[in-house]
mmCIF file of C-alpha atoms in Angstrom:
data_model
loop_
_atom_site.group_PDB
_atom_site.id
_atom_site.type_symbol
_atom_site.label_atom_id
_atom_site.label_comp_id
_atom_site.label_asym_id
_atom_site.label_seq_id
_atom_site.Cartn_x
_atom_site.Cartn_y
_atom_site.Cartn_z
ATOM 1 C CA MET A 127 19.470 -129.085 -23.301
ATOM 2 C CA THR A 128 15.817 -129.678 -23.376
ATOM 3 C CA ASN A 129 15.694 -132.844 -25.407
ATOM 4 C CA GLY A 130 15.917 -135.268 -22.508
ATOM 5 C CA ARG A 131 19.518 -136.251 -23.081
ATOM 6 C CA SER A 132 21.947 -136.904 -20.264
ATOM 7 C CA HIS A 133 23.935 -134.043 -18.807
ATOM 8 C CA PRO A 134 27.335 -133.745 -20.532
ATOM 9 C CA SER A 135 29.139 -134.079 -17.201
ATOM 10 C CA GLN A 136 26.952 -136.920 -15.988
ATOM 11 C CA PRO A 137 28.984 -140.127 -15.591
ATOM 12 C CA GLN A 138 28.544 -142.587 -18.412
ATOM 13 C CA GLY A 139 28.349 -146.338 -18.065
ATOM 14 C CA ARG A 140 30.778 -148.786 -19.668
ATOM 15 C CA GLY A 141 30.730 -148.117 -23.369
ATOM 16 C CA GLY A 142 29.298 -144.679 -22.681
ATOM 17 C CA SER A 143 25.849 -145.273 -24.108
ATOM 18 C CA GLN A 144 23.860 -145.604 -20.870
ATOM 19 C CA PRO A 145 24.023 -142.997 -18.115
ATOM 20 C CA VAL A 146 24.869 -144.302 -14.665
ATOM 21 C CA PRO A 147 21.795 -143.934 -12.403
ATOM 22 C CA LEU A 148 22.178 -141.360 -9.651
ATOM 23 C CA PRO A 149 21.941 -142.440 -5.987
ATOM 24 C CA ALA A 150 18.418 -142.514 -4.499
ATOM 25 C CA GLY A 151 17.116 -139.115 -3.482
ATOM 26 C CA ARG A 152 19.532 -137.167 -5.669
ATOM 27 C CA GLN A 153 18.324 -135.035 -8.525
ATOM 28 C CA PRO A 154 20.376 -134.474 -11.657
ATOM 29 C CA ALA A 155 22.139 -131.113 -11.652
ATOM 30 C CA ARG A 156 20.317 -128.390 -13.516
ATOM 31 C CA ILE A 157 22.016 -127.395 -16.706
ATOM 32 C CA SER A 158 23.080 -123.827 -16.244
ATOM 33 C CA ALA A 159 23.024 -121.241 -18.983
ATOM 34 C CA ARG A 160 26.832 -121.291 -18.861
ATOM 35 C CA LEU A 161 26.798 -124.722 -20.492
ATOM 36 C CA GLN A 162 24.972 -123.444 -23.533
ATOM 37 C CA GLU A 163 27.462 -122.053 -25.992
ATOM 38 C CA GLU A 164 26.859 -119.558 -28.727
ATOM 39 C CA GLY A 165 28.959 -117.812 -31.319
ATOM 40 C CA TYR A 166 32.095 -118.594 -33.229
ATOM 41 C CA PRO A 167 34.851 -116.095 -32.371
ATOM 42 C CA TRP A 168 37.910 -115.600 -34.556
ATOM 43 C CA LEU A 169 40.331 -116.372 -31.768
ATOM 44 C CA PHE A 170 39.808 -118.899 -29.025
ATOM 45 C CA ALA A 171 41.963 -121.314 -27.044
ATOM 46 C CA SER A 172 41.087 -124.337 -24.974
ATOM 47 C CA ARG A 173 42.210 -124.885 -21.383
ATOM 48 C CA HIS A 174 44.699 -127.462 -22.666
ATOM 49 C CA THR A 175 46.169 -124.935 -25.094
ATOM 50 C CA TRP A 176 46.694 -122.402 -22.305
ATOM 51 C CA MET A 177 48.301 -125.122 -20.196
ATOM 52 C CA SER A 178 50.688 -126.098 -22.990
ATOM 53 C CA LEU A 179 51.602 -122.426 -23.541
ATOM 54 C CA LEU A 180 52.313 -122.092 -19.819
ATOM 55 C CA ILE A 181 54.513 -125.210 -19.773
ATOM 56 C CA THR A 182 56.381 -124.067 -22.898
ATOM 57 C CA GLY A 183 56.882 -120.552 -21.536
ATOM 58 C CA THR A 184 58.127 -121.862 -18.176
ATOM 59 C CA ALA A 185 60.576 -124.286 -19.785
ATOM 60 C CA VAL A 186 61.934 -121.606 -22.140
ATOM 61 C CA MET A 187 62.221 -119.056 -19.308
ATOM 62 C CA MET A 188 64.100 -121.533 -17.106
ATOM 63 C CA SER A 189 66.561 -122.348 -19.874
ATOM 64 C CA VAL A 190 67.068 -118.614 -20.563
ATOM 65 C CA VAL A 191 67.802 -117.995 -16.855
ATOM 66 C CA VAL A 192 70.413 -120.799 -16.858
ATOM 67 C CA TYR A 193 71.854 -119.411 -20.103
ATOM 68 C CA LEU A 194 72.202 -115.894 -18.645
ATOM 69 C CA TRP A 195 73.711 -117.236 -15.422
ATOM 70 C CA TYR A 196 76.212 -119.276 -17.467
ATOM 71 C CA ARG A 197 77.260 -116.291 -19.572
ATOM 72 C CA ARG A 198 77.809 -114.190 -16.434
ATOM 73 C CA SER A 199 79.905 -116.951 -14.837
ATOM 74 C CA GLY A 200 82.618 -116.423 -17.489
ATOM 75 C CA ALA A 201 82.657 -120.061 -18.669
ATOM 76 C CA LEU A 202 83.196 -120.959 -22.338
ATOM 77 C CA ALA A 203 80.250 -119.345 -24.105
ATOM 78 C CA GLY A 204 80.149 -121.388 -27.286
ATOM 79 C CA PRO A 205 78.393 -124.375 -28.808
ATOM 80 C CA ALA A 206 81.196 -126.664 -27.589
ATOM 81 C CA GLY A 207 80.974 -125.505 -23.963
ATOM 82 C CA TRP A 208 79.303 -127.824 -21.461
ATOM 83 C CA LEU A 209 76.079 -125.809 -21.470
ATOM 84 C CA GLY A 210 76.206 -125.559 -25.254
ATOM 85 C CA LEU A 211 76.477 -129.326 -25.543
ATOM 86 C CA LEU A 212 73.802 -129.875 -22.920
ATOM 87 C CA TYR A 213 71.424 -127.557 -24.799
ATOM 88 C CA ALA A 214 72.332 -129.265 -28.078
ATOM 89 C CA THR A 215 71.470 -132.681 -26.651
ATOM 90 C CA LEU A 216 68.250 -131.569 -24.989
ATOM 91 C CA GLY A 217 67.166 -129.422 -27.951
ATOM 92 C CA THR A 218 67.798 -132.124 -30.553
ATOM 93 C CA GLY A 219 66.097 -134.683 -28.318
ATOM 94 C CA SER A 220 63.051 -132.430 -27.895
ATOM 95 C CA PHE A 221 62.794 -131.774 -31.614
ATOM 96 C CA LEU A 222 63.167 -135.420 -32.595
ATOM 97 C CA TYR A 223 60.725 -136.551 -29.913
ATOM 98 C CA ALA A 224 58.216 -133.918 -31.056
ATOM 99 C CA LEU A 225 58.580 -135.158 -34.616
ATOM 100 C CA LEU A 226 58.636 -138.913 -34.125
ATOM 101 C CA ALA A 227 56.281 -139.347 -31.171
ATOM 102 C CA TYR A 228 53.423 -137.532 -32.902
ATOM 103 C CA ARG A 229 53.895 -139.393 -36.182
ATOM 104 C CA LEU A 230 54.063 -142.776 -34.474
ATOM 105 C CA TYR A 231 51.139 -141.992 -32.187
ATOM 106 C CA ARG A 232 48.966 -140.996 -35.123
ATOM 107 C CA ARG A 233 49.728 -144.212 -36.938
ATOM 108 C CA GLY A 234 48.989 -146.416 -33.929
ATOM 109 C CA ARG A 235 45.414 -145.214 -33.583
ATOM 110 C CA HIS A 236 44.142 -148.529 -32.235
ATOM 111 C CA ARG A 237 45.635 -147.527 -28.876
ATOM 112 C CA LEU A 238 43.993 -144.084 -28.864
ATOM 113 C CA ARG A 239 41.231 -142.683 -26.718
ATOM 114 C CA PRO A 240 39.196 -139.682 -27.928
ATOM 115 C CA GLY A 241 41.046 -136.487 -27.064
ATOM 116 C CA GLN A 242 44.484 -138.053 -26.703
ATOM 117 C CA LEU A 243 45.641 -137.061 -30.159
ATOM 118 C CA HIS A 244 44.938 -133.404 -29.351
ATOM 119 C CA THR A 245 47.104 -133.640 -26.230
ATOM 120 C CA ARG A 246 49.848 -135.247 -28.298
ATOM 121 C CA MET A 247 49.620 -132.463 -30.836
ATOM 122 C CA LEU A 248 49.970 -129.832 -28.112
ATOM 123 C CA TRP A 249 53.071 -131.660 -26.830
ATOM 124 C CA HIS A 250 54.307 -131.776 -30.436
ATOM 125 C CA GLY A 251 54.167 -127.968 -30.637
ATOM 126 C CA SER A 252 55.485 -127.390 -27.107
ATOM 127 C CA LEU A 253 58.492 -129.685 -27.417
ATOM 128 C CA ALA A 254 59.380 -128.320 -30.846
ATOM 129 C CA THR A 255 59.293 -124.742 -29.493
ATOM 130 C CA ILE A 256 61.348 -125.692 -26.420
ATOM 131 C CA GLY A 257 63.808 -127.511 -28.712
ATOM 132 C CA LEU A 258 64.158 -124.435 -30.921
ATOM 133 C CA ALA A 259 64.811 -122.177 -27.907
ATOM 134 C CA LEU A 260 67.448 -124.578 -26.556
ATOM 135 C CA LEU A 261 69.178 -124.897 -29.911
ATOM 136 C CA LEU A 262 69.185 -121.122 -30.421
ATOM 137 C CA MET A 263 70.969 -120.822 -27.081
ATOM 138 C CA HIS A 264 73.248 -123.717 -28.009
ATOM 139 C CA SER A 265 74.553 -121.584 -30.881
ATOM 140 C CA PHE A 266 75.485 -118.735 -28.497
ATOM 141 C CA GLY A 267 75.053 -116.369 -31.431
ATOM 142 C CA HIS A 268 77.587 -118.199 -33.619
ATOM 143 C CA LEU A 269 75.684 -118.049 -36.882
ATOM 144 C CA ASP A 270 78.576 -118.433 -39.260
ATOM 145 C CA PRO A 271 77.399 -119.328 -42.802
ATOM 146 C CA HIS A 272 80.331 -121.775 -43.065
ATOM 147 C CA LEU A 273 79.008 -123.897 -40.189
ATOM 148 C CA SER A 274 76.666 -126.818 -40.796
ATOM 149 C CA GLY A 275 74.876 -126.041 -37.538
ATOM 150 C CA THR A 276 73.791 -122.654 -38.865
ATOM 151 C CA TYR A 277 71.855 -124.322 -41.666
ATOM 152 C CA ALA A 278 70.330 -126.815 -39.229
ATOM 153 C CA LEU A 279 69.245 -123.907 -37.036
ATOM 154 C CA TYR A 280 67.731 -122.031 -39.980
ATOM 155 C CA GLY A 281 65.927 -125.225 -40.955
ATOM 156 C CA LEU A 282 64.532 -125.515 -37.442
ATOM 157 C CA LEU A 283 63.398 -121.887 -37.470
ATOM 158 C CA VAL A 284 61.584 -122.328 -40.784
ATOM 159 C CA THR A 285 60.009 -125.656 -39.787
ATOM 160 C CA ILE A 286 58.743 -124.490 -36.423
ATOM 161 C CA GLY A 287 57.679 -121.168 -37.936
ATOM 162 C CA SER A 288 55.666 -123.066 -40.540
ATOM 163 C CA GLY A 289 54.066 -125.088 -37.735
ATOM 164 C CA GLY A 290 53.071 -121.874 -35.947
ATOM 165 C CA VAL A 291 51.627 -120.394 -39.145
ATOM 166 C CA GLY A 292 49.800 -123.684 -39.712
ATOM 167 C CA ARG A 293 48.189 -123.460 -36.279
ATOM 168 C CA LEU A 294 47.062 -119.925 -37.109
ATOM 169 C CA LEU A 295 45.659 -121.058 -40.454
ATOM 170 C CA ASP A 296 43.846 -123.881 -38.641
ATOM 171 C CA HIS A 297 42.018 -121.193 -36.676
ATOM 172 C CA VAL A 298 41.307 -118.709 -39.448
ATOM 173 C CA LEU A 299 40.562 -120.828 -42.532
ATOM 174 C CA PRO A 300 37.834 -123.058 -41.020
ATOM 175 C CA ARG A 301 36.026 -119.913 -39.954
ATOM 176 C CA LEU A 302 36.325 -118.491 -43.465
ATOM 177 C CA ILE A 303 34.964 -121.810 -44.790
ATOM 178 C CA THR A 304 32.043 -121.537 -42.382
ATOM 179 C CA MET A 305 31.347 -117.963 -43.451
ATOM 180 C CA GLU A 306 31.360 -118.941 -47.126
ATOM 181 C CA ILE A 307 28.979 -121.842 -46.529
ATOM 182 C CA ASP A 308 26.730 -119.692 -44.373
ATOM 183 C CA ARG A 309 26.619 -117.076 -47.119
ATOM 184 C CA ALA A 310 25.745 -119.717 -49.711
ATOM 185 C CA LEU A 311 23.045 -121.169 -47.457
ATOM 186 C CA SER A 312 21.558 -117.728 -46.883
ATOM 187 C CA VAL A 313 20.189 -117.851 -50.425
ATOM 188 C CA ARG A 314 16.403 -118.191 -50.162
ATOM 189 C CA PRO A 315 15.550 -121.899 -50.657
ATOM 190 C CA ARG A 316 12.695 -121.202 -53.098
ATOM 191 C CA ALA A 317 14.875 -118.916 -55.196
ATOM 192 C CA ALA A 318 17.695 -121.421 -55.175
ATOM 193 C CA HIS A 319 15.395 -124.225 -56.217
ATOM 194 C CA SER A 320 13.850 -122.318 -59.083
ATOM 195 C CA SER A 321 17.241 -121.123 -60.222
ATOM 196 C CA LEU A 322 18.424 -124.747 -60.280
ATOM 197 C CA GLU A 323 15.530 -125.506 -62.580
ATOM 198 C CA ARG A 324 16.394 -122.555 -64.765
ATOM 199 C CA GLN A 325 19.990 -123.705 -64.793
ATOM 200 C CA GLY A 326 18.775 -127.000 -66.232
ATOM 201 C CA ARG A 327 17.379 -124.971 -69.125
ATOM 202 C CA GLY A 328 20.712 -123.208 -69.615
ATOM 203 C CA VAL A 329 19.973 -120.152 -67.426
ATOM 204 C CA GLN A 330 22.265 -119.547 -64.445
ATOM 205 C CA SER A 331 20.932 -117.274 -61.735
ATOM 206 C CA PRO A 332 23.093 -115.031 -59.493
ATOM 207 C CA SER A 333 22.184 -117.197 -56.484
ATOM 208 C CA ILE A 334 23.659 -120.310 -58.088
ATOM 209 C CA ARG A 335 26.698 -118.376 -59.223
ATOM 210 C CA ALA A 336 27.183 -117.203 -55.625
ATOM 211 C CA ALA A 337 26.909 -120.796 -54.379
ATOM 212 C CA MET A 338 29.442 -121.939 -56.953
ATOM 213 C CA ARG A 339 31.840 -119.187 -55.974
ATOM 214 C CA ALA A 340 31.433 -120.192 -52.319
ATOM 215 C CA GLU A 341 32.166 -123.802 -53.155
ATOM 216 C CA TYR A 342 35.301 -122.908 -55.076
ATOM 217 C CA ARG A 343 36.511 -120.775 -52.185
ATOM 218 C CA VAL A 344 35.811 -123.584 -49.707
ATOM 219 C CA PHE A 345 37.787 -125.919 -51.967
ATOM 220 C CA PHE A 346 40.636 -123.374 -52.078
ATOM 221 C CA TYR A 347 40.728 -122.911 -48.283
ATOM 222 C CA ARG A 348 40.683 -126.664 -47.698
ATOM 223 C CA GLY A 349 43.504 -127.002 -50.214
ATOM 224 C CA ILE A 350 45.592 -124.513 -48.222
ATOM 225 C CA ILE A 351 44.936 -126.418 -44.975
ATOM 226 C CA HIS A 352 45.980 -129.738 -46.514
ATOM 227 C CA SER A 353 48.950 -128.484 -48.516
ATOM 228 C CA TRP A 354 50.321 -126.465 -45.598
ATOM 229 C CA ARG A 355 50.449 -129.661 -43.547
ATOM 230 C CA SER A 356 52.412 -131.376 -46.334
ATOM 231 C CA ILE A 357 54.808 -128.413 -46.632
ATOM 232 C CA HIS A 358 55.386 -128.537 -42.863
ATOM 233 C CA ALA A 359 56.155 -132.288 -43.026
ATOM 234 C CA VAL A 360 58.605 -131.816 -45.917
ATOM 235 C CA LEU A 361 60.358 -128.980 -44.062
ATOM 236 C CA ALA A 362 60.626 -131.176 -40.942
ATOM 237 C CA LEU A 363 62.234 -133.950 -43.002
ATOM 238 C CA LEU A 364 64.703 -131.497 -44.579
ATOM 239 C CA THR A 365 65.583 -130.173 -41.127
ATOM 240 C CA CYS A 366 66.214 -133.714 -39.904
ATOM 241 C CA GLY A 367 68.638 -134.114 -42.800
ATOM 242 C CA LEU A 368 70.400 -130.850 -41.904
ATOM 243 C CA ILE A 369 70.656 -131.906 -38.238
ATOM 244 C CA ALA A 370 72.077 -135.287 -39.279
ATOM 245 C CA TRP A 371 74.598 -133.509 -41.534
ATOM 246 C CA HIS A 372 75.597 -131.243 -38.635
ATOM 247 C CA LEU A 373 75.999 -134.197 -36.247
ATOM 248 C CA VAL A 374 78.147 -136.125 -38.739
ATOM 249 C CA PHE A 375 80.233 -133.003 -39.354
ATOM 250 C CA VAL A 376 80.764 -132.445 -35.622
ATOM 251 C CA PHE A 377 81.612 -136.124 -35.106
ATOM 252 C CA ILE A 378 84.265 -136.089 -37.856
ATOM 253 C CA PHE A 379 85.565 -132.752 -36.568
ATOM 254 C CA SER A 380 85.949 -134.131 -33.043
ATOM 255 C CA LEU A 381 87.666 -137.296 -34.331
ATOM 256 C CA ARG A 382 90.287 -135.124 -36.007
ATOM 257 C CA GLY A 383 90.909 -133.431 -32.682
ATOM 258 C CA HIS A 384 89.577 -130.021 -33.685
ATOM 259 C CA LEU A 385 86.811 -130.158 -31.110
ATOM 260 C CA THR A 386 87.837 -130.439 -27.466
ATOM 261 C CA LEU A 387 85.428 -130.599 -24.618
ATOM 262 C CA PRO A 388 86.142 -128.274 -21.674
ATOM 263 C CA MET B 219 24.138 -132.146 -59.718
ATOM 264 C CA HIS B 220 25.531 -128.654 -60.241
ATOM 265 C CA PRO B 221 28.766 -127.849 -58.337
ATOM 266 C CA GLY B 222 27.228 -125.003 -56.370
ATOM 267 C CA SER B 223 24.107 -126.908 -55.441
ATOM 268 C CA SER B 224 25.893 -129.358 -53.119
ATOM 269 C CA LEU B 225 26.464 -126.550 -50.634
ATOM 270 C CA LEU B 226 22.807 -125.583 -50.829
ATOM 271 C CA HIS B 227 21.850 -129.122 -49.813
ATOM 272 C CA LEU B 228 24.302 -129.375 -46.931
ATOM 273 C CA GLU B 229 21.595 -129.695 -44.296
ATOM 274 C CA GLN B 230 19.900 -132.559 -46.126
ATOM 275 C CA GLN B 231 23.253 -134.287 -46.669
ATOM 276 C CA VAL B 232 24.143 -133.970 -42.989
ATOM 277 C CA ALA B 233 20.748 -135.282 -41.888
ATOM 278 C CA ALA B 234 21.043 -138.291 -44.202
ATOM 279 C CA GLU B 235 24.582 -139.070 -43.070
ATOM 280 C CA LEU B 236 23.686 -138.744 -39.395
ATOM 281 C CA ALA B 237 20.933 -141.280 -39.934
ATOM 282 C CA ALA B 238 23.496 -143.629 -41.464
ATOM 283 C CA CYS B 239 26.094 -143.175 -38.706
ATOM 284 C CA ILE B 240 26.756 -146.426 -36.835
ATOM 285 C CA CYS B 241 28.410 -144.604 -33.881
ATOM 286 C CA CYS B 242 31.602 -146.647 -34.047
ATOM 287 C CA ASN B 243 33.576 -143.647 -32.724
ATOM 288 C CA GLU B 244 36.388 -144.078 -35.273
ATOM 289 C CA CYS B 245 36.141 -140.465 -36.493
ATOM 290 C CA LEU B 246 36.565 -139.131 -32.957
ATOM 291 C CA LEU B 247 39.511 -141.435 -32.264
ATOM 292 C CA VAL B 248 41.551 -140.012 -35.134
ATOM 293 C CA CYS B 249 40.541 -136.390 -34.564
ATOM 294 C CA PRO B 250 43.453 -134.153 -33.526
ATOM 295 C CA ALA B 251 41.101 -131.276 -32.647
ATOM 296 C CA LEU B 252 39.000 -133.028 -30.014
ATOM 297 C CA ASP B 253 40.424 -131.945 -26.657
ATOM 298 C CA SER B 254 38.187 -133.867 -24.257
ATOM 299 C CA PRO B 255 36.185 -137.076 -24.695
ATOM 300 C CA ILE B 256 32.607 -136.627 -25.883
ATOM 301 C CA HIS B 257 30.053 -139.224 -26.785
ATOM 302 C CA ILE B 258 29.340 -139.590 -30.474
ATOM 303 C CA ARG B 259 25.615 -139.993 -29.828
ATOM 304 C CA ASP B 260 25.567 -136.557 -28.147
ATOM 305 C CA LEU B 261 27.499 -135.086 -31.059
ATOM 306 C CA ASN B 262 25.112 -136.559 -33.619
ATOM 307 C CA GLU B 263 22.072 -135.444 -31.668
ATOM 308 C CA GLU B 264 23.252 -131.878 -31.192
ATOM 309 C CA THR B 265 24.381 -131.575 -34.794
ATOM 310 C CA MET B 266 20.800 -131.576 -36.080
ATOM 311 C CA THR B 267 18.660 -130.730 -33.055
ATOM 312 C CA ALA B 268 17.545 -127.107 -33.166
ATOM 313 C CA GLY B 269 18.414 -125.093 -30.078
ATOM 314 C CA SER B 270 21.468 -124.479 -27.976
ATOM 315 C CA ILE B 271 24.704 -126.380 -28.340
ATOM 316 C CA SER B 272 26.375 -127.667 -25.181
ATOM 317 C CA GLU B 273 29.805 -126.413 -24.188
ATOM 318 C CA PRO B 274 31.903 -129.500 -25.026
ATOM 319 C CA ILE B 275 30.291 -129.914 -28.444
ATOM 320 C CA ALA B 276 30.615 -126.189 -29.229
ATOM 321 C CA ARG B 277 34.264 -126.220 -28.191
ATOM 322 C CA PHE B 278 34.871 -129.234 -30.399
ATOM 323 C CA ALA B 279 33.068 -127.634 -33.346
ATOM 324 C CA ARG B 280 35.144 -124.461 -33.064
ATOM 325 C CA SER B 281 38.386 -126.435 -32.709
ATOM 326 C CA CYS B 282 37.714 -128.578 -35.786
ATOM 327 C CA TYR B 283 40.049 -127.344 -38.504
ATOM 328 C CA GLN B 284 38.670 -129.367 -41.375
ATOM 329 C CA CYS B 285 41.762 -131.509 -41.867
ATOM 330 C CA GLY B 286 39.479 -134.230 -43.231
ATOM 331 C CA VAL B 287 41.182 -137.148 -41.448
ATOM 332 C CA CYS B 288 37.800 -138.338 -40.159
ATOM 333 C CA ALA B 289 36.337 -138.458 -43.656
ATOM 334 C CA THR B 290 38.961 -140.648 -45.257
ATOM 335 C CA ALA B 291 37.770 -144.034 -46.471
ATOM 336 C CA ARG B 292 39.986 -146.036 -44.108
ATOM 337 C CA VAL B 293 38.531 -144.262 -41.040
ATOM 338 C CA CYS B 294 34.760 -144.266 -41.458
ATOM 339 C CA PRO B 295 33.492 -147.807 -42.166
ATOM 340 C CA VAL B 296 30.344 -146.480 -43.825
ATOM 341 C CA GLY B 297 32.014 -143.669 -45.784
ATOM 342 C CA LEU B 298 30.395 -140.695 -44.060
ATOM 343 C CA HIS B 299 31.702 -137.135 -44.012
ATOM 344 C CA ARG B 300 32.130 -136.047 -40.409
ATOM 345 C CA ASP B 301 33.850 -132.886 -41.662
ATOM 346 C CA ALA B 302 30.611 -131.817 -43.401
ATOM 347 C CA MET B 303 28.684 -132.479 -40.178
ATOM 348 C CA MET B 304 31.166 -130.334 -38.260
ATOM 349 C CA VAL B 305 30.769 -127.552 -40.823
ATOM 350 C CA TRP B 306 27.050 -127.621 -40.228
ATOM 351 C CA LEU B 307 27.649 -127.271 -36.477
ATOM 352 C CA LYS B 308 30.026 -124.392 -37.182
ATOM 353 C CA VAL B 309 27.399 -122.664 -39.317
ATOM 354 C CA ARG B 310 24.909 -123.062 -36.478
ATOM 355 C CA LEU B 311 27.401 -121.578 -34.007
ATOM 356 C CA LEU B 312 28.109 -118.680 -36.352
ATOM 357 C CA ARG B 313 24.409 -117.969 -36.724
ATOM 358 C CA SER B 314 23.771 -118.277 -32.977
ATOM 359 C CA GLY B 315 26.475 -115.647 -32.428
ATOM 360 C CA ARG B 316 24.425 -113.289 -34.600
ATOM 361 C CA GLY B 317 21.393 -114.009 -32.488
ATOM 362 C CA GLU B 318 19.642 -116.192 -35.055
ATOM 363 C CA LYS B 319 17.551 -118.787 -33.275
ATOM 364 C CA GLY B 320 16.428 -122.182 -34.450
ATOM 365 C CA SER B 321 19.366 -122.695 -36.766
#
């Protein structure tokens, strides 16, 4: 940066507005070319995103290893086995924590620091994915359409799938919005201005029509981003209902003595 | 104003809103795309200043997915549109990727 501002990594004083003076004799670090960023690629991921993917992958792999070991040991390979119940508890806990913690954290924004909500959102995705993997293994392949758990599992698949698609849309649509706005702004200012004047006299130039089309598309893309989030929230609520139905069903089933723990 | 003309005046709108920003930081607090703390004064300055964009600001601009939480009335006390400012930064990044300078 050449405008005399502080270095981005330079420590900030309390409140962040005044840079902390460097010790005597020390010069501020030169800003390398690496710090200057250019371009807007289609796909990109932050260091935190890679870290969350690594944690999710490790947790899922570990649970798969335990699952395979359990199946080879010859123990009861079903949802009511001890591993099945353990996975059910951990998976449901992960899913509910992913759902509730993020919602509650967003509402209590007075306790937030900048950047914390992003970390919470990454945990939201990671825990939901880990929960889905655990609950898939909890089923041990028993996907009977007469079982309440099957519907809960399908609900989970759809909800977490919609979250994944939403994350993808969050990458692609803002870039499409940017491209549309850039295209609209590429209209020569003088031409745009004169066409606005003509439009006032009832004449609409191609440049204004292009800008209008761009604005409608931006509106459409933003609508998808917002409505997809609502769809995801509704699906999560429906899945919670299906999980509750499954838990009640299992509870009643076990009270009648049809479900025995090993 | 004609519907299409608001896009054509994005730069002027962003400049006017940046001048009105009171730097309360509320928009950054509620942002789910911001992955590391940045100072709002730096963000405001780099949004309009011609030239290169620093790494944290560029990363933030790319990560912004236009959810619009920052622009809701209960977040910004002076009713500004941080999402429009972020779009302007995105446009600048897009143009810089094509080698256009001074955008």
